[in-house]
Coordinates of C-alpha atoms in Angstrom, one line a residue:
M1 CA -23.4 -33.7 -24.4
D2 CA -26.0 -35.3 -22.1
K3 CA -28.5 -35.6 -25.0
L4 CA -26.1 -37.5 -27.1
F5 CA -25.4 -39.8 -24.2
S6 CA -28.8 -40.4 -23.0
P7 CA -30.6 -43.9 -23.3
F8 CA -33.1 -44.6 -25.9
T9 CA -35.5 -47.5 -26.6
V10 CA -36.5 -48.9 -30.0
K11 CA -39.4 -51.3 -29.6
H12 CA -37.9 -53.5 -26.8
I13 CA -34.4 -52.8 -27.6
N14 CA -32.5 -50.5 -25.0
L15 CA -29.7 -48.3 -26.4
K16 CA -27.3 -46.9 -24.0
N17 CA -26.8 -43.6 -26.1
R18 CA -28.0 -42.1 -29.4
I19 CA -24.9 -43.2 -31.5
V20 CA -25.3 -45.7 -34.3
M21 CA -22.6 -47.0 -36.6
P22 CA -24.6 -47.4 -40.0
P23 CA -23.8 -50.3 -42.4
L24 CA -20.5 -49.4 -44.2
A25 CA -18.8 -51.9 -46.6
S26 CA -15.6 -53.1 -45.0
F27 CA -14.3 -55.2 -47.9
L28 CA -12.8 -57.5 -45.4
I29 CA -15.1 -60.4 -46.5
G30 CA -13.7 -63.5 -48.1
D31 CA -14.1 -64.1 -51.9
D32 CA -16.8 -66.7 -51.2
G33 CA -18.7 -64.3 -48.7
S34 CA -17.3 -65.9 -45.6
I35 CA -16.5 -63.9 -42.6
T36 CA -12.8 -63.7 -41.7
D37 CA -11.0 -63.0 -38.4
E38 CA -10.3 -59.5 -39.8
T39 CA -14.0 -58.9 -40.2
I40 CA -14.9 -59.9 -36.7
E41 CA -12.1 -57.8 -35.3
H42 CA -13.2 -54.7 -37.4
Y43 CA -16.6 -54.9 -35.8
R44 CA -15.4 -55.6 -32.4
R45 CA -13.2 -52.5 -32.3
R46 CA -16.0 -50.3 -33.5
A47 CA -18.4 -51.8 -30.9
A48 CA -15.9 -51.5 -28.2
G49 CA -15.5 -47.7 -28.9
G50 CA -18.9 -46.9 -27.3
P51 CA -21.6 -46.7 -29.9
A52 CA -25.1 -47.9 -28.7
M53 CA -25.7 -49.9 -31.9
V54 CA -23.5 -51.3 -34.7
I55 CA -25.3 -52.3 -37.9
M56 CA -23.3 -54.7 -40.0
E57 CA -22.8 -53.9 -43.6
A58 CA -25.2 -54.9 -46.3
C59 CA -25.7 -58.6 -46.7
A60 CA -26.9 -59.9 -50.1
V61 CA -30.1 -61.9 -49.9
S62 CA -29.6 -63.5 -53.3
P63 CA -26.4 -64.4 -55.4
E64 CA -27.3 -62.1 -58.2
G65 CA -27.8 -59.3 -55.6
I66 CA -24.2 -58.9 -54.8
V67 CA -22.3 -55.7 -55.9
S68 CA -18.8 -57.2 -55.1
P69 CA -17.2 -60.3 -54.4
H70 CA -16.2 -58.9 -51.0
Q71 CA -19.7 -58.3 -49.9
P72 CA -21.1 -60.5 -47.1
V73 CA -24.0 -62.7 -48.1
I74 CA -26.9 -64.3 -46.1
Y75 CA -28.7 -66.3 -48.8
D76 CA -27.7 -69.8 -47.4
D77 CA -27.8 -71.4 -43.9
R78 CA -24.0 -72.0 -44.1
Y79 CA -23.2 -68.3 -43.6
I80 CA -25.0 -68.1 -40.3
D81 CA -22.1 -69.4 -38.3
G82 CA -19.8 -66.6 -39.5
L83 CA -22.3 -64.0 -39.0
S84 CA -23.1 -65.1 -35.6
K85 CA -19.4 -64.5 -34.5
I86 CA -19.9 -60.9 -35.6
A87 CA -23.1 -60.5 -33.7
A88 CA -21.4 -62.1 -30.6
A89 CA -18.5 -59.7 -30.9
I90 CA -20.6 -56.8 -31.0
K91 CA -22.8 -57.7 -28.1
E92 CA -19.7 -58.6 -26.0
E93 CA -18.6 -55.2 -26.2
G94 CA -21.8 -53.7 -25.0
A95 CA -23.5 -52.7 -28.3
V96 CA -26.7 -53.7 -29.9
A97 CA -26.0 -56.1 -32.9
A98 CA -27.9 -55.2 -36.0
L99 CA -27.7 -56.4 -39.7
Q100 CA -28.7 -54.9 -43.0
I101 CA -30.3 -57.0 -45.8
H102 CA -29.8 -55.8 -49.4
H103 CA -30.1 -56.5 -53.1
G104 CA -28.1 -54.6 -55.7
G105 CA -30.7 -54.8 -58.5
R106 CA -29.3 -53.2 -61.6
Q107 CA -26.5 -51.5 -59.6
T108 CA -24.1 -54.2 -60.2
S109 CA -22.2 -55.7 -63.0
A110 CA -22.5 -58.9 -65.1
K111 CA -18.6 -59.2 -64.4
V112 CA -19.6 -59.7 -60.7
I113 CA -22.7 -61.9 -60.9
H114 CA -22.1 -63.6 -64.3
R115 CA -25.6 -62.8 -65.7
K116 CA -27.7 -59.7 -66.6
P117 CA -28.5 -57.7 -63.4
L118 CA -32.2 -57.7 -62.2
A119 CA -34.2 -54.4 -62.3
P120 CA -37.8 -53.2 -62.0
S121 CA -37.6 -51.9 -65.6
P122 CA -35.5 -52.2 -68.8
L123 CA -33.5 -49.2 -67.7
P124 CA -29.7 -49.9 -67.1
C125 CA -27.8 -48.5 -64.1
P126 CA -26.6 -45.0 -65.4
A127 CA -23.3 -45.4 -63.6
I128 CA -22.5 -49.0 -64.6
R129 CA -24.4 -49.4 -67.8
G130 CA -25.1 -52.8 -69.5
D131 CA -28.3 -54.7 -70.3
V132 CA -30.6 -55.7 -67.4
E133 CA -33.3 -58.2 -66.9
P134 CA -36.7 -56.7 -65.9
L135 CA -38.3 -58.6 -63.0
T136 CA -41.4 -60.7 -63.6
V137 CA -44.1 -60.7 -60.9
D138 CA -43.0 -64.2 -60.0
G139 CA -39.4 -63.0 -59.7
I140 CA -40.5 -60.1 -57.4
Q141 CA -42.4 -62.6 -55.2
N142 CA -39.2 -64.8 -55.2
L143 CA -37.2 -62.0 -54.0
V144 CA -39.7 -61.0 -51.3
Q145 CA -39.2 -64.5 -49.9
K146 CA -35.4 -64.2 -50.1
F147 CA -35.5 -61.0 -48.0
G148 CA -37.7 -62.8 -45.5
A149 CA -35.4 -65.8 -45.4
A150 CA -32.4 -63.6 -44.9
A151 CA -34.0 -61.8 -42.0
A152 CA -34.7 -65.3 -40.4
R153 CA -31.1 -66.2 -40.7
A154 CA -30.0 -62.9 -39.2
Y155 CA -32.3 -63.6 -36.3
R156 CA -30.9 -67.1 -35.9
A157 CA -27.3 -65.5 -36.0
G158 CA -28.1 -63.5 -32.9
F159 CA -28.7 -60.1 -34.4
E160 CA -31.1 -57.9 -32.4
L161 CA -32.4 -55.6 -35.2
I162 CA -32.8 -56.0 -39.0
E163 CA -32.5 -53.1 -41.5
I164 CA -33.9 -53.2 -45.0
H165 CA -31.6 -51.3 -47.4
G166 CA -34.2 -49.3 -49.4
A167 CA -31.8 -46.4 -50.4
H168 CA -28.8 -45.5 -52.7
G169 CA -30.0 -46.7 -56.0
Y170 CA -30.1 -50.4 -55.1
L171 CA -33.1 -52.7 -55.9
V172 CA -35.6 -51.7 -53.3
N173 CA -34.9 -48.0 -54.0
Q174 CA -35.2 -48.7 -57.8
F175 CA -38.8 -49.8 -57.3
L176 CA -39.6 -46.8 -55.0
S177 CA -38.5 -44.2 -57.5
K178 CA -40.0 -43.0 -60.9
F179 CA -36.2 -42.3 -61.9
S180 CA -35.8 -46.1 -62.2
N181 CA -39.4 -47.7 -62.1
I182 CA -41.4 -47.4 -65.5
R183 CA -43.2 -50.6 -65.1
E184 CA -46.9 -50.7 -66.0
D185 CA -48.3 -53.2 -63.5
E186 CA -49.3 -53.2 -59.8
Y187 CA -45.6 -52.6 -58.7
S188 CA -45.5 -49.0 -60.4
G189 CA -47.3 -45.9 -60.9
D190 CA -48.5 -43.9 -57.9
V191 CA -46.6 -44.1 -54.5
A192 CA -48.6 -47.1 -53.3
G193 CA -47.7 -49.1 -56.3
R194 CA -44.0 -48.2 -56.3
T195 CA -44.0 -49.0 -52.6
R196 CA -45.7 -52.4 -53.0
F197 CA -42.4 -54.4 -53.3
A198 CA -40.8 -52.6 -50.2
R199 CA -44.1 -53.2 -48.3
E200 CA -44.3 -56.8 -49.2
I201 CA -40.6 -57.2 -48.1
V202 CA -41.3 -55.5 -44.6
E203 CA -44.4 -57.7 -44.1
E204 CA -42.5 -60.9 -45.0
V205 CA -39.5 -59.9 -42.7
C206 CA -41.8 -59.2 -39.8
S207 CA -43.6 -62.5 -40.3
R208 CA -40.4 -64.6 -40.6
I209 CA -38.8 -63.1 -37.3
D210 CA -42.3 -63.4 -35.6
H211 CA -42.2 -59.6 -34.9
A212 CA -39.6 -60.4 -32.2
L213 CA -37.0 -57.9 -33.4
P214 CA -37.3 -54.2 -34.5
V215 CA -37.2 -53.6 -38.2
S216 CA -35.5 -50.5 -39.7
F217 CA -35.7 -49.2 -43.2
K218 CA -33.1 -47.2 -44.8
I219 CA -34.4 -44.6 -47.4
S220 CA -32.9 -42.0 -49.8
A221 CA -35.4 -39.2 -48.7
E222 CA -33.9 -37.1 -51.6
E223 CA -32.3 -38.6 -54.8
Y224 CA -31.3 -35.2 -56.3
V225 CA -32.2 -36.3 -59.8
D226 CA -35.1 -35.4 -62.1
G227 CA -38.0 -37.7 -61.4
G228 CA -36.2 -39.0 -58.2
L229 CA -37.6 -39.3 -54.7
T230 CA -38.1 -36.1 -52.6
T231 CA -38.6 -36.0 -48.9
K232 CA -42.4 -35.3 -49.2
E233 CA -42.8 -38.3 -51.3
S234 CA -40.5 -40.4 -49.1
I235 CA -42.7 -39.5 -46.1
E236 CA -45.7 -40.9 -48.0
I237 CA -43.7 -44.2 -48.6
L238 CA -42.7 -44.4 -45.0
K239 CA -46.3 -44.1 -43.7
I240 CA -47.2 -47.2 -45.9
L241 CA -44.2 -48.9 -44.6
I242 CA -44.8 -48.1 -40.9
E243 CA -48.3 -49.6 -41.4
A244 CA -46.6 -52.7 -42.7
G245 CA -44.5 -53.0 -39.6
I246 CA -41.2 -50.9 -39.6
D247 CA -40.1 -49.5 -36.1
L248 CA -37.2 -47.3 -37.2
V249 CA -36.1 -45.3 -40.3
Q250 CA -32.6 -44.2 -41.4
V251 CA -32.8 -41.1 -43.5
S252 CA -30.1 -40.9 -46.1
A253 CA -30.0 -39.7 -49.7
G254 CA -28.6 -40.2 -53.3
N255 CA -28.7 -43.0 -55.8
D256 CA -26.3 -44.4 -58.6
V257 CA -26.2 -41.0 -60.3
T258 CA -25.6 -38.8 -57.3
P259 CA -23.1 -40.8 -55.2
E260 CA -21.8 -37.6 -53.6
W261 CA -24.9 -37.6 -51.6
I262 CA -24.2 -41.0 -50.2
S263 CA -20.8 -40.4 -49.1
Q264 CA -20.3 -36.6 -48.9
P265 CA -16.9 -35.2 -49.6
M266 CA -15.4 -32.4 -47.6
F267 CA -16.7 -29.8 -50.0
M268 CA -20.2 -30.5 -48.6
E269 CA -21.6 -29.1 -45.5
K270 CA -21.6 -31.1 -42.2
A271 CA -24.8 -32.9 -41.2
C272 CA -26.1 -31.9 -44.7
L273 CA -29.0 -34.4 -44.6
V274 CA -30.2 -33.6 -41.3
E275 CA -33.1 -31.3 -42.5
S276 CA -34.7 -34.2 -44.4
A277 CA -34.5 -36.4 -41.3
S278 CA -36.2 -33.5 -39.3
Q279 CA -39.0 -33.4 -41.8
V280 CA -39.5 -37.0 -41.6
K281 CA -39.5 -36.9 -37.9
K282 CA -42.2 -34.4 -37.7
A283 CA -44.4 -36.4 -40.0
V284 CA -44.0 -40.0 -38.7
D285 CA -44.5 -41.6 -35.2
I286 CA -41.5 -43.9 -35.2
P287 CA -37.9 -43.0 -34.3
V288 CA -35.7 -41.5 -36.9
M289 CA -31.9 -41.9 -37.6
A290 CA -30.1 -39.0 -39.2
V291 CA -27.0 -39.8 -41.2
G292 CA -24.7 -37.9 -43.6
R293 CA -21.3 -36.3 -42.6
I294 CA -21.8 -36.3 -38.9
N295 CA -18.3 -36.4 -37.8
D296 CA -18.4 -34.4 -34.7
P297 CA -20.0 -35.4 -31.3
L298 CA -20.9 -31.8 -30.6
I299 CA -23.0 -31.6 -33.8
A300 CA -24.5 -35.0 -33.1
D301 CA -25.5 -33.7 -29.7
E302 CA -27.1 -30.6 -31.1
I303 CA -29.2 -32.7 -33.5
I304 CA -30.5 -34.6 -30.7
R305 CA -31.0 -31.6 -28.7
Q306 CA -33.0 -29.7 -31.4
E307 CA -35.1 -33.0 -31.7
K308 CA -34.3 -33.2 -35.5
A309 CA -33.7 -36.9 -35.1
D310 CA -33.8 -39.5 -32.3
L311 CA -30.6 -41.3 -33.2
V312 CA -27.4 -40.2 -35.2
C313 CA -25.4 -42.4 -37.5
I314 CA -21.7 -41.9 -37.4
G315 CA -20.1 -44.1 -40.0
R316 CA -16.8 -42.8 -41.4
G317 CA -16.1 -41.1 -38.3
L318 CA -16.0 -44.5 -36.5
L319 CA -13.7 -45.7 -39.2
A320 CA -11.4 -42.8 -38.5
D321 CA -11.6 -43.3 -34.7
P322 CA -13.5 -46.2 -33.3
E323 CA -13.2 -44.8 -29.9
M324 CA -14.9 -41.5 -30.7
P325 CA -18.0 -42.1 -28.5
L326 CA -15.8 -43.0 -25.5
K327 CA -13.6 -40.1 -25.9
A328 CA -16.5 -37.7 -26.3
K329 CA -18.3 -39.1 -23.3
N330 CA -15.2 -38.6 -21.2
G331 CA -14.5 -35.1 -22.5
R332 CA -11.5 -36.0 -24.5
L333 CA -12.5 -34.1 -27.6
D334 CA -9.1 -33.0 -28.5
E335 CA -7.9 -36.7 -28.7
I336 CA -10.6 -37.6 -31.4
R337 CA -9.1 -38.5 -34.7
T338 CA -11.7 -36.8 -37.0
C339 CA -12.9 -38.0 -40.3
I340 CA -11.9 -35.3 -42.8
A341 CA -14.4 -36.5 -45.4
C342 CA -11.6 -37.1 -48.0
N343 CA -13.4 -40.3 -49.1
T344 CA -10.1 -42.2 -49.3
C345 CA -12.1 -45.1 -47.8
M346 CA -14.3 -45.1 -50.9
Q347 CA -11.5 -44.6 -53.3
S348 CA -9.5 -47.4 -51.8
I349 CA -12.4 -49.8 -52.1
F350 CA -12.8 -49.1 -55.9
K351 CA -9.1 -49.1 -56.7
K352 CA -7.7 -51.6 -54.3
G353 CA -10.4 -53.8 -53.3
R354 CA -9.8 -53.1 -49.6
I355 CA -10.8 -50.3 -47.2
E356 CA -8.3 -47.8 -46.2
C357 CA -8.4 -44.5 -44.2
L358 CA -6.1 -41.5 -44.7
V359 CA -6.2 -40.5 -41.0
N360 CA -6.3 -44.1 -39.5
P361 CA -3.8 -46.5 -41.0
M362 CA -5.1 -49.2 -38.6
L363 CA -8.4 -49.6 -40.4
G364 CA -8.7 -53.0 -41.6
R365 CA -5.4 -53.8 -40.0
E366 CA -6.4 -53.9 -36.4
E367 CA -4.4 -56.9 -35.2
E368 CA -1.5 -56.5 -37.6
M369 CA -0.8 -52.9 -36.3
A370 CA -1.4 -53.3 -32.7
F371 CA 0.8 -51.4 -30.3
V372 CA 3.5 -53.4 -28.7
S373 CA 5.9 -51.8 -26.3
T374 CA 9.6 -51.9 -27.2
K375 CA 11.9 -53.9 -25.1
T376 CA 15.0 -51.8 -26.1
P377 CA 14.1 -48.1 -25.8
K378 CA 16.0 -45.8 -28.2
K379 CA 16.6 -42.2 -28.7
V380 CA 15.0 -41.2 -31.9
M381 CA 15.4 -38.0 -33.8
V382 CA 12.7 -37.0 -36.4
V383 CA 13.5 -34.2 -38.9
G384 CA 10.3 -32.7 -40.2
G385 CA 7.1 -32.0 -38.4
G386 CA 4.7 -32.9 -41.3
P387 CA 2.0 -35.7 -41.1
G388 CA 4.5 -38.4 -41.6
G389 CA 7.1 -37.0 -39.0
L390 CA 4.6 -36.4 -36.3
N391 CA 3.0 -39.7 -36.9
V392 CA 6.0 -41.7 -36.5
A393 CA 7.1 -39.6 -33.6
W394 CA 4.1 -40.3 -31.4
V395 CA 3.8 -44.0 -32.4
A396 CA 7.4 -44.5 -31.5
A397 CA 7.1 -42.6 -28.3
K398 CA 3.8 -44.5 -27.3
R399 CA 5.9 -47.7 -27.6
G400 CA 8.4 -46.3 -25.1
H401 CA 11.1 -44.6 -27.2
T402 CA 12.5 -41.1 -26.5
V403 CA 11.6 -39.0 -29.4
H404 CA 12.7 -35.5 -30.6
V405 CA 11.0 -33.7 -33.5
Y406 CA 12.8 -30.9 -35.3
E407 CA 10.7 -28.5 -37.6
K408 CA 12.3 -25.6 -39.6
R409 CA 9.1 -23.6 -39.7
N410 CA 7.4 -22.1 -36.7
V411 CA 4.3 -24.4 -37.0
L412 CA 3.9 -28.1 -37.3
G413 CA 1.9 -29.7 -40.0
G414 CA 4.1 -29.7 -43.1
Q415 CA 2.1 -29.8 -46.4
L416 CA -1.1 -30.1 -44.5
V417 CA -0.8 -26.3 -43.6
P418 CA -1.0 -24.9 -47.1
G419 CA -3.4 -27.8 -48.0
S420 CA -5.9 -26.8 -45.3
T421 CA -6.0 -23.1 -46.4
P422 CA -8.8 -23.4 -48.9
G423 CA -12.0 -23.1 -46.8
H424 CA -13.4 -26.4 -48.0
K425 CA -10.2 -28.2 -46.8
A426 CA -10.2 -26.6 -43.4
E427 CA -11.0 -30.0 -41.7
L428 CA -7.4 -31.1 -42.6
R429 CA -6.6 -28.8 -39.5
S430 CA -8.3 -31.4 -37.3
L431 CA -5.6 -34.0 -38.4
I432 CA -2.7 -31.6 -37.5
R433 CA -4.4 -31.0 -34.1
F434 CA -4.7 -34.6 -33.5
Q435 CA -1.1 -35.3 -34.3
I436 CA 0.1 -32.6 -32.2
R437 CA -2.1 -33.7 -29.3
Q438 CA -0.7 -37.2 -29.6
T439 CA 2.9 -35.9 -29.4
E440 CA 1.9 -34.2 -26.1
L441 CA 0.3 -37.1 -24.7
Y442 CA 3.4 -39.4 -25.2
G443 CA 6.0 -37.0 -24.3
V444 CA 7.6 -36.2 -27.7
K445 CA 9.9 -33.2 -27.5
C446 CA 9.2 -30.7 -30.5
H447 CA 11.7 -28.0 -31.6
L448 CA 10.3 -25.4 -33.9
N449 CA 12.2 -22.9 -35.9
H450 CA 15.2 -25.2 -36.1
E451 CA 16.6 -26.2 -39.5
V452 CA 18.6 -29.4 -38.7
T453 CA 22.2 -29.6 -39.9
A454 CA 24.7 -32.6 -39.7
N455 CA 26.2 -31.0 -36.6
D456 CA 22.8 -31.1 -34.7
I457 CA 22.5 -34.8 -35.5
K458 CA 26.0 -35.4 -34.1
A459 CA 25.2 -33.3 -31.0
L460 CA 22.0 -35.2 -30.3
D461 CA 23.7 -38.5 -31.2
P462 CA 20.4 -40.4 -31.7
D463 CA 20.1 -44.2 -32.1
V464 CA 17.8 -43.7 -35.1
V465 CA 17.2 -40.7 -37.5
V466 CA 14.0 -40.4 -39.3
L467 CA 14.1 -37.9 -42.2
A468 CA 10.6 -36.5 -43.0
T469 CA 11.9 -33.4 -44.6
G470 CA 9.1 -33.3 -47.3
S471 CA 9.3 -31.9 -50.7
L472 CA 9.7 -28.7 -52.7
P473 CA 7.3 -27.6 -55.4
A474 CA 8.3 -28.9 -58.8
M475 CA 8.9 -26.3 -61.4
P476 CA 8.7 -26.9 -65.1
A477 CA 11.7 -26.2 -67.2
V478 CA 10.4 -23.5 -69.5
Q479 CA 11.7 -20.1 -70.6
G480 CA 10.7 -17.3 -68.1
I481 CA 10.1 -19.5 -65.1
G482 CA 12.0 -17.1 -63.0
K483 CA 9.9 -14.1 -63.9
K484 CA 8.2 -12.1 -61.2
I485 CA 4.7 -13.1 -62.2
V486 CA 5.4 -16.7 -61.3
L487 CA 4.3 -18.1 -57.9
T488 CA 4.2 -21.7 -56.5
Y489 CA 1.2 -23.1 -54.9
E490 CA 2.9 -22.8 -51.5
D491 CA 3.5 -19.0 -52.1
V492 CA -0.3 -18.6 -52.3
L493 CA -1.4 -21.0 -49.6
N494 CA 1.1 -20.4 -47.0
G495 CA -0.2 -16.9 -46.2
G496 CA 1.2 -15.0 -49.0
P497 CA -0.7 -12.3 -50.8
I498 CA -3.7 -13.5 -52.8
P499 CA -3.3 -12.7 -56.6
S500 CA -6.0 -10.5 -58.1
N501 CA -7.6 -10.3 -61.6
R502 CA -6.4 -12.8 -64.1
V503 CA -4.5 -15.9 -62.9
I504 CA -3.2 -18.9 -64.8
V505 CA -2.8 -22.1 -62.7
V506 CA -0.4 -24.6 -64.3
G507 CA -1.4 -28.0 -63.3
G508 CA -4.9 -29.7 -63.4
G509 CA -4.3 -32.2 -60.8
P510 CA -5.8 -32.2 -57.2
T511 CA -3.7 -29.4 -56.0
G512 CA -4.2 -27.3 -59.2
L513 CA -7.9 -27.6 -59.1
E514 CA -8.3 -27.0 -55.4
L515 CA -6.1 -23.8 -55.8
A516 CA -8.2 -22.8 -58.8
L517 CA -11.3 -23.2 -56.8
Y518 CA -9.7 -21.1 -53.9
L519 CA -8.7 -18.2 -56.1
S520 CA -12.0 -18.1 -58.1
E521 CA -13.9 -17.9 -54.8
R522 CA -11.8 -14.7 -54.1
G523 CA -12.6 -13.1 -57.3
C524 CA -10.0 -14.1 -59.6
S525 CA -10.5 -15.0 -63.2
V526 CA -8.8 -18.3 -63.4
T527 CA -7.6 -20.5 -66.3
V528 CA -6.2 -23.9 -65.6
I529 CA -3.8 -25.5 -68.1
E530 CA -3.2 -29.2 -67.9
M531 CA -1.1 -31.2 -70.5
L532 CA -3.0 -34.5 -70.1
P533 CA -6.1 -35.0 -72.0
K534 CA -8.2 -35.4 -68.7
I535 CA -8.5 -32.9 -65.8
G536 CA -8.3 -34.1 -62.2
S537 CA -6.2 -37.2 -62.6
G538 CA -5.8 -39.0 -59.3
M539 CA -8.6 -37.1 -57.6
E540 CA -11.2 -39.3 -55.7
A541 CA -14.3 -39.4 -58.0
M542 CA -17.0 -37.8 -55.8
T543 CA -14.7 -35.0 -54.7
K544 CA -13.8 -34.4 -58.4
K545 CA -17.5 -34.3 -59.5
V546 CA -18.3 -31.7 -56.7
I547 CA -15.2 -29.6 -57.4
L548 CA -15.8 -29.4 -61.2
K549 CA -19.3 -28.4 -60.7
Q550 CA -18.2 -25.5 -58.5
L551 CA -15.4 -24.6 -60.9
K552 CA -17.9 -24.3 -63.7
K553 CA -20.2 -22.2 -61.5
N554 CA -17.2 -19.9 -60.8
N555 CA -16.4 -19.6 -64.5
V556 CA -13.0 -21.2 -64.4
T557 CA -11.5 -22.1 -67.7
L558 CA -10.1 -25.5 -68.0
L559 CA -7.6 -26.2 -70.9
T560 CA -6.5 -29.9 -71.4
D561 CA -3.9 -31.2 -73.9
A562 CA -2.2 -27.8 -73.2
R563 CA 1.5 -27.5 -72.5
L564 CA 3.1 -24.5 -71.0
S565 CA 5.7 -23.4 -73.5
K566 CA 7.0 -20.2 -72.3
I567 CA 6.3 -17.3 -69.7
E568 CA 6.2 -13.7 -70.6
D569 CA 6.1 -10.6 -68.4
N570 CA 2.4 -10.4 -69.1
G571 CA 1.2 -13.9 -69.9
V572 CA 2.0 -17.3 -71.0
V573 CA 2.5 -19.2 -74.3
V574 CA 0.8 -22.5 -74.4
A575 CA 1.0 -25.3 -77.0
N576 CA -1.7 -27.8 -77.9
Q577 CA -1.3 -31.2 -79.2
D578 CA -0.3 -30.1 -82.7
N579 CA 2.3 -27.7 -81.2
R580 CA 0.1 -24.7 -82.1
E581 CA 0.9 -21.9 -79.8
I582 CA -1.5 -19.3 -78.3
F583 CA -0.7 -16.5 -76.0
I584 CA -3.0 -16.0 -72.8
E585 CA -2.6 -12.7 -71.0
T586 CA -2.4 -12.8 -67.3
E587 CA -1.2 -11.1 -64.1
R588 CA 0.1 -14.1 -62.3
V589 CA 1.1 -17.6 -63.1
V590 CA 0.8 -20.2 -60.2
I591 CA 2.8 -23.6 -60.7
A592 CA 0.8 -26.5 -59.1
I593 CA 2.4 -29.5 -61.1
G594 CA 3.6 -31.4 -58.1
T595 CA 6.5 -31.9 -55.9
K596 CA 10.2 -33.1 -55.8
P597 CA 11.9 -34.8 -52.9
D598 CA 13.9 -32.6 -50.6
T599 CA 17.1 -34.6 -50.1
K600 CA 19.5 -32.1 -49.1
L601 CA 20.0 -33.2 -45.6
Y602 CA 20.0 -36.9 -46.4
D603 CA 22.9 -36.4 -48.7
K604 CA 24.8 -34.8 -45.9
V605 CA 23.9 -37.2 -43.1
K606 CA 24.3 -40.5 -45.0
P607 CA 28.0 -40.6 -44.6
L608 CA 27.9 -40.2 -40.8
G609 CA 26.8 -43.8 -40.2
Y610 CA 23.6 -43.3 -38.4
K611 CA 20.6 -45.7 -38.8
I612 CA 18.6 -43.6 -41.1
H613 CA 15.0 -43.9 -42.4
Q614 CA 13.2 -41.7 -45.0
I615 CA 9.5 -41.3 -45.0
G616 CA 6.9 -39.3 -47.1
D617 CA 7.8 -36.8 -49.7
C618 CA 11.5 -36.7 -49.1
L619 CA 11.6 -40.3 -50.3
E620 CA 9.4 -39.7 -53.2
P621 CA 6.2 -37.7 -54.0
R622 CA 3.6 -39.3 -51.7
S623 CA 0.1 -38.6 -50.5
A624 CA -0.6 -37.7 -46.9
K625 CA -2.2 -41.2 -46.6
D626 CA 0.9 -43.0 -47.8
A627 CA 3.1 -40.8 -45.4
I628 CA 0.9 -41.6 -42.4
Y629 CA 0.7 -45.3 -43.2
D630 CA 4.5 -45.6 -43.9
S631 CA 5.2 -43.7 -40.7
A632 CA 2.8 -45.9 -38.7
V633 CA 4.6 -48.9 -39.9
L634 CA 8.0 -47.5 -39.2
G635 CA 6.9 -46.3 -35.8
R636 CA 5.9 -49.8 -34.9
R637 CA 9.2 -51.2 -36.1
I638 CA 11.8 -49.1 -34.6

């Protein structure tokens, strides 16, 4: 990967390689916009992992420009001290420290800013809705000054590059796009008019920092909406901004209506925005950064090798494994904890108000979950080789315990094995590979094809027993459930024969929808029945949007408020809200309504007196993220 790890220069800034961490919301900011110790440690860890540059997440240039109470702000001098600690931490670890300045415009809520959001036009944000306040010319000029003042503060705080956020449906992007800008003055109309606000910001920023730092501009080259920006039009915009003073461009995509192009789920192709970056690179004479599901250093190297971009932005990949650049440079590719594009990070931000990662439980908890060697080594027996069992095993072994893992199947991975069978979820296998590699590195002894009994536990006589025996498919208590036409999701996804022709999938949650997509892609005529009024409950929003679009394309029928009443030899009886029953003919019925804990072994072992822990699905139905987090905590506690 000599191209990826070759040096590069932007203006007078020397980069040691071509890897950049782009701005990603951490939600590790105090409620008042202050920088916490967690924030500093978060950025220190990412910089220490070997990227050439780390761009701090979007900092609001004005109070009404924030999109969350946990967003960092840069609209007052009192914030310089906290921001300077982040810049210093990044530079101490050998990376260039950069900062992005930002205004949310209409893409925020009155609940957050306690007033109407500002916008270029009287068009509310399609995703958030609510009245907005169109900016006057004086208001525009005031914001131009605020962007400039923010850049000056970033300079004083010690940052070495400034990026202007002109993408993702935020204020600057709102002016650039006919989708959101219907003004009738000099800040609208043709490309030059719609670019005027951005151009004035660039000129003001360059003036305030006395052209001492490189200035980057982030653009959504494609918005994927009617009337939105296209790469061709974005190139025209960038040529204007280059004349105004930008030195670098980050080529992204999407806006408030198309967030799946901002944080692409696993259903979307890796490096899916690179062609836009390549087109921009051919048309402009400044360096270009590519972004968008670049989670593999081999792919990143190929992008540079083919001269489709000068730099690659790896964002979620560095949340999953901050050491990815160093591991790649040293040839330790099999030790990389790869981002699987599950968008747990995004979902946790919206639902929990903090960032979390399915594959990396340390994210946002770097100090809390630091590894500390044990002073009292123990013999640990882990029963179950799924994600929770493997994770607790290698974490405990890394701390100095002797660990044995027993798995009744002939492969490790647990529910991740059937879960990774659909093609769009194949990246889950990288998590299995990572966990297995960690057990190898830390000397965990794995025993396959071994279903543990109480006698096995007595024979090994461990100090600690960890039960990670997983779960069994839950089955509805309906007449006919034992008929030959009935399968479970595991029957289909664990290598069994693929049903043909007509299939009923019972359950419209994440597993049911993924199974329906898998079967429809193999030629089945699929109907999903879900007893709740809405489909896809619990599914991450962007993933849900993409999968529902694909199911529609594949002509999958989705029935909600529909309860499975009875199974016949050639079909099912389904009842609606009014208990009216209909018969649906089918060749196969696949049950995907969830799981139930497998507690058989626990009930036998509990009387033996061993110190026992239960983790994952054998305790209660859990997600892979919960199992990995719980096992990471337990592995550090044993």
